[in-house]
Amino acid sequence: MSKIKVSSINKLAEQKSPYLIQHTKNPVNWYPWNEEAFKDAKNNDKPIFLSIGYSTCHWCHVMAHESFEDQEVAKLINKVFIPIKVDREERPDIDNVYMTVCQMMTGIGGWPLTIFMTPDKKPFYATTYIPKKSRYGRLGLLELLPKIEEQWNTNKDQLENNANRINDLLKQDEKEIDDSKTINLNIFNEAYSELKQKFDSVYGGFGQAPKFPMPHQNLFLLNYYIQKNKDNALKIVEKNLKQMKAGGIYDHIGYGFHRYSTDEKWLLPHFEKMLYDQALLIYLYTTAYQITGNDIYKTTIHEVIEYIENKMLAEEGGFYSAEDADSEEVEGKFYVWELDEIKNILQEKSKSIVDLYNIKKMGNYYDESTAEKTAENILHLNLNDQHKRIDFFEKEKELINERRELNRAREKRIHPHKDDKILTDWNGLMIAALAKAAFILKENKYLKLAEDGANFIIDNLINKNTLLHRYRDGEAAIRGTLEDYSFFIWGLLELYQITFKTKYLNLSIELNNYILENFWDNEKGGFFFVSSKDKELIFRNKEVYDGAIPSSNSIALCNLLRLSHLTGDQELEEKANDMVKTFSQKVSVAPTAYCQFLIGLQKLFLPYYDIIIVGRKDDSVTKDVLTIIRENYTFNLSVILIPADRTSQEYKELKKRISFIKNYKQIQNKTTMYICKDYSCNLPVTDVDEVVKILNS
């Protein structure tokens, strides 16, 4: 393979994205996504070769090394196309549009995403990874590029007609929403039955390989368990959580979850670590711990947050995006172990580790290209091994010193690349998770991490209630998408519920008002993924399908309902009802693909509790009430703390946002609780035992 000349630099050199920077020395004459690229395509009558990926994507690296660093491929691309490189994490708006195209045209999606399109951004061919040369029935770039060149030169009208039809189909998909269809409340039972059917009772998880953690599906089941007292729903979740924590998808030495498992046993992971996975799994394990009190989940939460502190925390207070699967151009090399290596490090202390984590001389890790064992091991607990009469998780805790010794040794290896950009949306998820964990586990350190993260976004990525998406190397840029707003609002609301600081509630209201004004579809309902101010994409779509991350519309739905209860603004609940009408047709067809939306429906249709406390946060009665909430999971619950001192600045600030608080007063100068269920309020009480009785009833 003819490789790149180190001296060559393309148009990506001035970019901030770590992914784009990785490609600055490719012989491909990459452009960033900008007007210059499209102008040059029109002026030179060239189609566009759009390549979308991200810096910690293994197959993106494979395609880069195989093709984009190759002179022969680069020469073809440069001759025929205007090549544009996009970081999908930095520009989720662009990725969202063209991933929709790829899924519509091919039935599949993923990264690297490869799009061929006209100079006016309309796609006519879409796929994912393309090898350099054709193999296994997959057309290679060396064969594909000349074919597209020939079509462009001899049959351009047909390509443009195809592109126009695809563009029309994209827009038609939004027009065909039937907002007259209503949700059948049996949808919760349907989703449970479908998840139960997909559940792997042997190894946990849903379906066959590959297996993803899918926190939103598990959270739905936890709420369903509470709703229906369905023990089996809880058993499914507990099996999933224990098997994931035991498997190779979990890093037993440095902590944190890898992105997904390539096999059904959760043994062989795709090794990259994503901030959003850590956040959503912290939130899931915290909820499970609150419901069950199982210490396995508490240990998992502590370990994952320790990983975040050690590896993903920026000095400024935000959180980095991801760690790569590869080091030294080999996937997983940083994470796997040979038997002799462990014996040399731990000496006589190695036997327990070797036995517990199933470490063998032959190894259990396979070379991707040869499918042969490499003598390397992925550490994992085999919960299905009936011969070991031990408590695997308890034994793991006993070996903490040995694990730390291995971690110190591993730290001397060459580390995977870290994507150090700070994204508002993923930080919002982490803030929500840390705030939840801080409250349930009574960990002030976690609360500080959450508040520092929120304050970083507030100080660096907000301009007049307008969110920016990305911060890196001192620069904040790129207009925020619905994910940025909805995920960050979620984080702010979780922070308000633990701190009762009015600034978090105020900002969540302001940001929510902004998306209602700039993202809301006044014709069909629901939120567009991008603002009405964004004009550079071929269409504005609405995201409601859950991927690895829950959909932004579904989180926005949950936020609307929570804010409606906190502020008393019924118009927000009406907007939520409009969203149900908008998306009910899609959700009803395949409920388990929209579990976060179902969680929103659970908030809308199931009993909802509002607790209004008039008093001080540091008062013993207030603390007792919060302890009750902490120790008893109530799915639909909002809590407002009204300062007893009506002359305080906090009271004045809160009153600006929530006018009804003036109606709530203390009884006999005591901390007083007002508890309402589904808009029906009980008489105020000053005794904590009365609070317990009302909630239990």
mmCIF file of N, CA, C and O in Angstrom, residues 536-591:
data_model
loop_
_atom_site.group_PDB
_atom_site.id
_atom_site.type_symbol
_atom_site.label_atom_id
_atom_site.label_comp_id
_atom_site.label_asym_id
_atom_site.label_seq_id
_atom_site.Cartn_x
_atom_site.Cartn_y
_atom_site.Cartn_z
ATOM 1 N N GLU A 536 -28.669 25.239 6.413
ATOM 2 C CA GLU A 536 -27.676 24.617 5.545
ATOM 3 C C GLU A 536 -27.954 23.162 5.197
ATOM 4 O O GLU A 536 -27.264 22.584 4.357
ATOM 5 N N LEU A 537 -28.966 22.536 5.811
ATOM 6 C CA LEU A 537 -29.254 21.134 5.536
ATOM 7 C C LEU A 537 -30.396 21.001 4.538
ATOM 8 O O LEU A 537 -31.214 21.914 4.385
ATOM 9 N N ILE A 538 -30.482 19.842 3.880
ATOM 10 C CA ILE A 538 -31.488 19.669 2.833
ATOM 11 C C ILE A 538 -32.891 19.493 3.410
ATOM 12 O O ILE A 538 -33.875 19.706 2.700
ATOM 13 N N PHE A 539 -33.002 19.089 4.660
ATOM 14 C CA PHE A 539 -34.316 19.046 5.303
ATOM 15 C C PHE A 539 -34.145 18.982 6.816
ATOM 16 O O PHE A 539 -33.072 18.647 7.316
ATOM 17 N N ARG A 540 -35.204 19.336 7.534
ATOM 18 C CA ARG A 540 -35.218 19.277 8.997
ATOM 19 C C ARG A 540 -36.031 18.051 9.403
ATOM 20 O O ARG A 540 -37.226 17.987 9.145
ATOM 21 N N ASN A 541 -35.366 17.114 10.034
ATOM 22 C CA ASN A 541 -36.069 15.901 10.434
ATOM 23 C C ASN A 541 -36.399 15.937 11.913
ATOM 24 O O ASN A 541 -35.947 16.806 12.663
ATOM 25 N N LYS A 542 -37.204 14.979 12.331
ATOM 26 C CA LYS A 542 -37.556 14.820 13.740
ATOM 27 C C LYS A 542 -37.068 13.464 14.195
ATOM 28 O O LYS A 542 -37.373 12.445 13.576
ATOM 29 N N GLU A 543 -36.338 13.461 15.278
ATOM 30 C CA GLU A 543 -35.741 12.237 15.794
ATOM 31 C C GLU A 543 -36.583 11.731 16.962
ATOM 32 O O GLU A 543 -36.751 12.424 17.967
ATOM 33 N N VAL A 544 -37.102 10.505 16.820
ATOM 34 C CA VAL A 544 -37.848 9.911 17.930
ATOM 35 C C VAL A 544 -37.418 8.477 18.198
ATOM 36 O O VAL A 544 -37.667 7.938 19.269
ATOM 37 N N TYR A 545 -36.730 7.865 17.229
ATOM 38 C CA TYR A 545 -36.237 6.492 17.386
ATOM 39 C C TYR A 545 -35.042 6.474 18.341
ATOM 40 O O TYR A 545 -34.132 7.293 18.235
ATOM 41 N N ASP A 546 -35.028 5.532 19.276
ATOM 42 C CA ASP A 546 -33.909 5.389 20.211
ATOM 43 C C ASP A 546 -32.785 4.589 19.572
ATOM 44 O O ASP A 546 -33.008 3.489 19.064
ATOM 45 N N GLY A 547 -31.586 5.145 19.610
ATOM 46 C CA GLY A 547 -30.402 4.366 19.253
ATOM 47 C C GLY A 547 -29.673 4.011 20.526
ATOM 48 O O GLY A 547 -30.275 3.647 21.536
ATOM 49 N N ALA A 548 -28.346 4.135 20.507
ATOM 50 C CA ALA A 548 -27.570 3.945 21.737
ATOM 51 C C ALA A 548 -27.902 5.039 22.737
ATOM 52 O O ALA A 548 -27.823 4.852 23.948
ATOM 53 N N ILE A 549 -28.293 6.200 22.195
ATOM 54 C CA ILE A 549 -28.726 7.334 23.009
ATOM 55 C C ILE A 549 -30.233 7.480 22.849
ATOM 56 O O ILE A 549 -30.753 7.317 21.744
ATOM 57 N N PRO A 550 -30.960 7.787 23.910
ATOM 58 C CA PRO A 550 -32.407 7.989 23.754
ATOM 59 C C PRO A 550 -32.695 9.185 22.858
ATOM 60 O O PRO A 550 -31.900 10.114 22.766
ATOM 61 N N SER A 551 -33.832 9.158 22.194
ATOM 62 C CA SER A 551 -34.139 10.210 21.229
ATOM 63 C C SER A 551 -34.345 11.551 21.920
ATOM 64 O O SER A 551 -34.852 11.631 23.041
ATOM 65 N N SER A 552 -33.965 12.604 21.222
ATOM 66 C CA SER A 552 -34.061 13.953 21.781
ATOM 67 C C SER A 552 -35.515 14.374 21.964
ATOM 68 O O SER A 552 -35.849 15.088 22.916
ATOM 69 N N ASN A 553 -36.412 13.951 21.074
ATOM 70 C CA ASN A 553 -37.827 14.273 21.258
ATOM 71 C C ASN A 553 -38.391 13.597 22.499
ATOM 72 O O ASN A 553 -39.213 14.179 23.215
ATOM 73 N N SER A 554 -37.954 12.375 22.758
ATOM 74 C CA SER A 554 -38.467 11.645 23.925
ATOM 75 C C SER A 554 -37.992 12.275 25.234
ATOM 76 O O SER A 554 -38.760 12.380 26.197
ATOM 77 N N ILE A 555 -36.733 12.708 25.272
ATOM 78 C CA ILE A 555 -36.247 13.416 26.459
ATOM 79 C C ILE A 555 -36.955 14.759 26.592
ATOM 80 O O ILE A 555 -37.319 15.178 27.709
ATOM 81 N N ALA A 556 -37.189 15.438 25.465
ATOM 82 C CA ALA A 556 -37.924 16.710 25.505
ATOM 83 C C ALA A 556 -39.339 16.500 26.034
ATOM 84 O O ALA A 556 -39.870 17.342 26.774
ATOM 85 N N LEU A 557 -39.973 15.387 25.670
ATOM 86 C CA LEU A 557 -41.302 15.054 26.187
ATOM 87 C C LEU A 557 -41.267 14.916 27.710
ATOM 88 O O LEU A 557 -42.117 15.482 28.423
ATOM 89 N N CYS A 558 -40.288 14.190 28.217
ATOM 90 C CA CYS A 558 -40.149 14.022 29.674
ATOM 91 C C CYS A 558 -39.909 15.368 30.356
ATOM 92 O O CYS A 558 -40.465 15.643 31.432
ATOM 93 N N ASN A 559 -39.090 16.215 29.725
ATOM 94 C CA ASN A 559 -38.808 17.533 30.299
ATOM 95 C C ASN A 559 -40.060 18.398 30.353
ATOM 96 O O ASN A 559 -40.295 19.118 31.339
ATOM 97 N N LEU A 560 -40.855 18.373 29.292
ATOM 98 C CA LEU A 560 -42.089 19.162 29.263
ATOM 99 C C LEU A 560 -42.993 18.793 30.433
ATOM 100 O O LEU A 560 -43.559 19.671 31.108
ATOM 101 N N LEU A 561 -43.154 17.501 30.663
ATOM 102 C CA LEU A 561 -44.047 17.050 31.729
ATOM 103 C C LEU A 561 -43.497 17.416 33.103
ATOM 104 O O LEU A 561 -44.251 17.833 33.996
ATOM 105 N N ARG A 562 -42.202 17.285 33.270
ATOM 106 C CA ARG A 562 -41.597 17.619 34.558
ATOM 107 C C ARG A 562 -41.715 19.117 34.835
ATOM 108 O O ARG A 562 -42.047 19.539 35.939
ATOM 109 N N LEU A 563 -41.432 19.927 33.813
ATOM 110 C CA LEU A 563 -41.533 21.381 33.974
ATOM 111 C C LEU A 563 -42.970 21.815 34.192
ATOM 112 O O LEU A 563 -43.234 22.774 34.932
ATOM 113 N N SER A 564 -43.913 21.126 33.565
ATOM 114 C CA SER A 564 -45.322 21.443 33.777
ATOM 115 C C SER A 564 -45.707 21.271 35.240
ATOM 116 O O SER A 564 -46.401 22.111 35.827
ATOM 117 N N HIS A 565 -45.218 20.192 35.841
ATOM 118 C CA HIS A 565 -45.541 19.946 37.249
ATOM 119 C C HIS A 565 -44.785 20.900 38.174
ATOM 120 O O HIS A 565 -45.326 21.338 39.193
ATOM 121 N N LEU A 566 -43.544 21.207 37.833
ATOM 122 C CA LEU A 566 -42.765 22.103 38.692
ATOM 123 C C LEU A 566 -43.278 23.538 38.650
ATOM 124 O O LEU A 566 -43.222 24.253 39.653
ATOM 125 N N THR A 567 -43.755 23.961 37.494
ATOM 126 C CA THR A 567 -44.142 25.371 37.326
ATOM 127 C C THR A 567 -45.642 25.603 37.330
ATOM 128 O O THR A 567 -46.084 26.752 37.447
ATOM 129 N N GLY A 568 -46.408 24.538 37.168
ATOM 130 C CA GLY A 568 -47.855 24.705 37.070
ATOM 131 C C GLY A 568 -48.309 25.195 35.708
ATOM 132 O O GLY A 568 -49.471 25.590 35.538
ATOM 133 N N ASP A 569 -47.448 25.169 34.724
ATOM 134 C CA ASP A 569 -47.771 25.647 33.381
ATOM 135 C C ASP A 569 -48.442 24.521 32.590
ATOM 136 O O ASP A 569 -47.783 23.626 32.081
ATOM 137 N N GLN A 570 -49.770 24.584 32.457
ATOM 138 C CA GLN A 570 -50.514 23.530 31.776
ATOM 139 C C GLN A 570 -50.266 23.506 30.273
ATOM 140 O O GLN A 570 -50.465 22.474 29.615
ATOM 141 N N GLU A 571 -49.825 24.623 29.716
ATOM 142 C CA GLU A 571 -49.542 24.645 28.275
ATOM 143 C C GLU A 571 -48.416 23.675 27.925
ATOM 144 O O GLU A 571 -48.384 23.121 26.820
ATOM 145 N N LEU A 572 -47.490 23.454 28.852
ATOM 146 C CA LEU A 572 -46.409 22.513 28.601
ATOM 147 C C LEU A 572 -46.948 21.086 28.506
ATOM 148 O O LEU A 572 -46.497 20.298 27.671
ATOM 149 N N GLU A 573 -47.920 20.758 29.345
ATOM 150 C CA GLU A 573 -48.522 19.431 29.256
ATOM 151 C C GLU A 573 -49.322 19.284 27.968
ATOM 152 O O GLU A 573 -49.373 18.206 27.372
ATOM 153 N N GLU A 574 -49.936 20.375 27.519
ATOM 154 C CA GLU A 574 -50.647 20.331 26.238
ATOM 155 C C GLU A 574 -49.677 20.069 25.091
ATOM 156 O O GLU A 574 -49.991 19.333 24.148
ATOM 157 N N LYS A 575 -48.502 20.667 25.162
ATOM 158 C CA LYS A 575 -47.480 20.396 24.148
ATOM 159 C C LYS A 575 -47.080 18.919 24.186
ATOM 160 O O LYS A 575 -46.867 18.289 23.142
ATOM 161 N N ALA A 576 -46.982 18.368 25.392
ATOM 162 C CA ALA A 576 -46.649 16.951 25.531
ATOM 163 C C ALA A 576 -47.722 16.083 24.883
ATOM 164 O O ALA A 576 -47.421 15.107 24.182
ATOM 165 N N ASN A 577 -48.977 16.446 25.088
ATOM 166 C CA ASN A 577 -50.069 15.711 24.453
ATOM 167 C C ASN A 577 -50.004 15.815 22.936
ATOM 168 O O ASN A 577 -50.293 14.858 22.219
ATOM 169 N N ASP A 578 -49.629 16.982 22.444
ATOM 170 C CA ASP A 578 -49.455 17.149 20.997
ATOM 171 C C ASP A 578 -48.369 16.217 20.473
ATOM 172 O O ASP A 578 -48.489 15.663 19.372
ATOM 173 N N MET A 579 -47.286 16.062 21.249
ATOM 174 C CA MET A 579 -46.206 15.169 20.831
ATOM 175 C C MET A 579 -46.682 13.722 20.751
ATOM 176 O O MET A 579 -46.289 12.976 19.844
ATOM 177 N N VAL A 580 -47.540 13.330 21.685
ATOM 178 C CA VAL A 580 -48.078 11.974 21.666
ATOM 179 C C VAL A 580 -48.874 11.747 20.384
ATOM 180 O O VAL A 580 -48.743 10.706 19.719
ATOM 181 N N LYS A 581 -49.679 12.726 20.000
ATOM 182 C CA LYS A 581 -50.441 12.610 18.749
ATOM 183 C C LYS A 581 -49.508 12.528 17.550
ATOM 184 O O LYS A 581 -49.727 11.756 16.615
ATOM 185 N N THR A 582 -48.456 13.327 17.573
ATOM 186 C CA THR A 582 -47.529 13.390 16.442
ATOM 187 C C THR A 582 -46.831 12.062 16.209
ATOM 188 O O THR A 582 -46.705 11.599 15.073
ATOM 189 N N PHE A 583 -46.376 11.441 17.289
ATOM 190 C CA PHE A 583 -45.515 10.267 17.138
ATOM 191 C C PHE A 583 -46.215 8.946 17.435
ATOM 192 O O PHE A 583 -45.585 7.887 17.350
ATOM 193 N N SER A 584 -47.505 8.980 17.766
ATOM 194 C CA SER A 584 -48.192 7.752 18.185
ATOM 195 C C SER A 584 -48.197 6.691 17.095
ATOM 196 O O SER A 584 -48.082 5.495 17.378
ATOM 197 N N GLN A 585 -48.303 7.114 15.837
ATOM 198 C CA GLN A 585 -48.330 6.152 14.745
ATOM 199 C C GLN A 585 -47.033 5.362 14.683
ATOM 200 O O GLN A 585 -47.041 4.124 14.598
ATOM 201 N N LYS A 586 -45.904 6.062 14.732
ATOM 202 C CA LYS A 586 -44.609 5.389 14.685
ATOM 203 C C LYS A 586 -44.399 4.507 15.914
ATOM 204 O O LYS A 586 -43.961 3.358 15.808
ATOM 205 N N VAL A 587 -44.683 5.060 17.080
ATOM 206 C CA VAL A 587 -44.402 4.343 18.324
ATOM 207 C C VAL A 587 -45.255 3.087 18.437
ATOM 208 O O VAL A 587 -44.783 2.045 18.912
ATOM 209 N N SER A 588 -46.492 3.146 17.975
ATOM 210 C CA SER A 588 -47.397 2.001 18.097
ATOM 211 C C SER A 588 -46.956 0.817 17.255
ATOM 212 O O SER A 588 -47.230 -0.333 17.590
ATOM 213 N N VAL A 589 -46.267 1.083 16.147
ATOM 214 C CA VAL A 589 -45.847 0.015 15.244
ATOM 215 C C VAL A 589 -44.754 -0.843 15.871
ATOM 216 O O VAL A 589 -44.751 -2.067 15.740
ATOM 217 N N ALA A 590 -43.809 -0.202 16.565
ATOM 218 C CA ALA A 590 -42.661 -0.936 17.145
ATOM 219 C C ALA A 590 -42.308 -0.323 18.492
ATOM 220 O O ALA A 590 -41.319 0.402 18.609
ATOM 221 N N PRO A 591 -43.080 -0.588 19.539
ATOM 222 C CA PRO A 591 -42.907 0.109 20.829
ATOM 223 C C PRO A 591 -41.508 0.019 21.419
ATOM 224 O O PRO A 591 -41.007 0.996 21.981
#
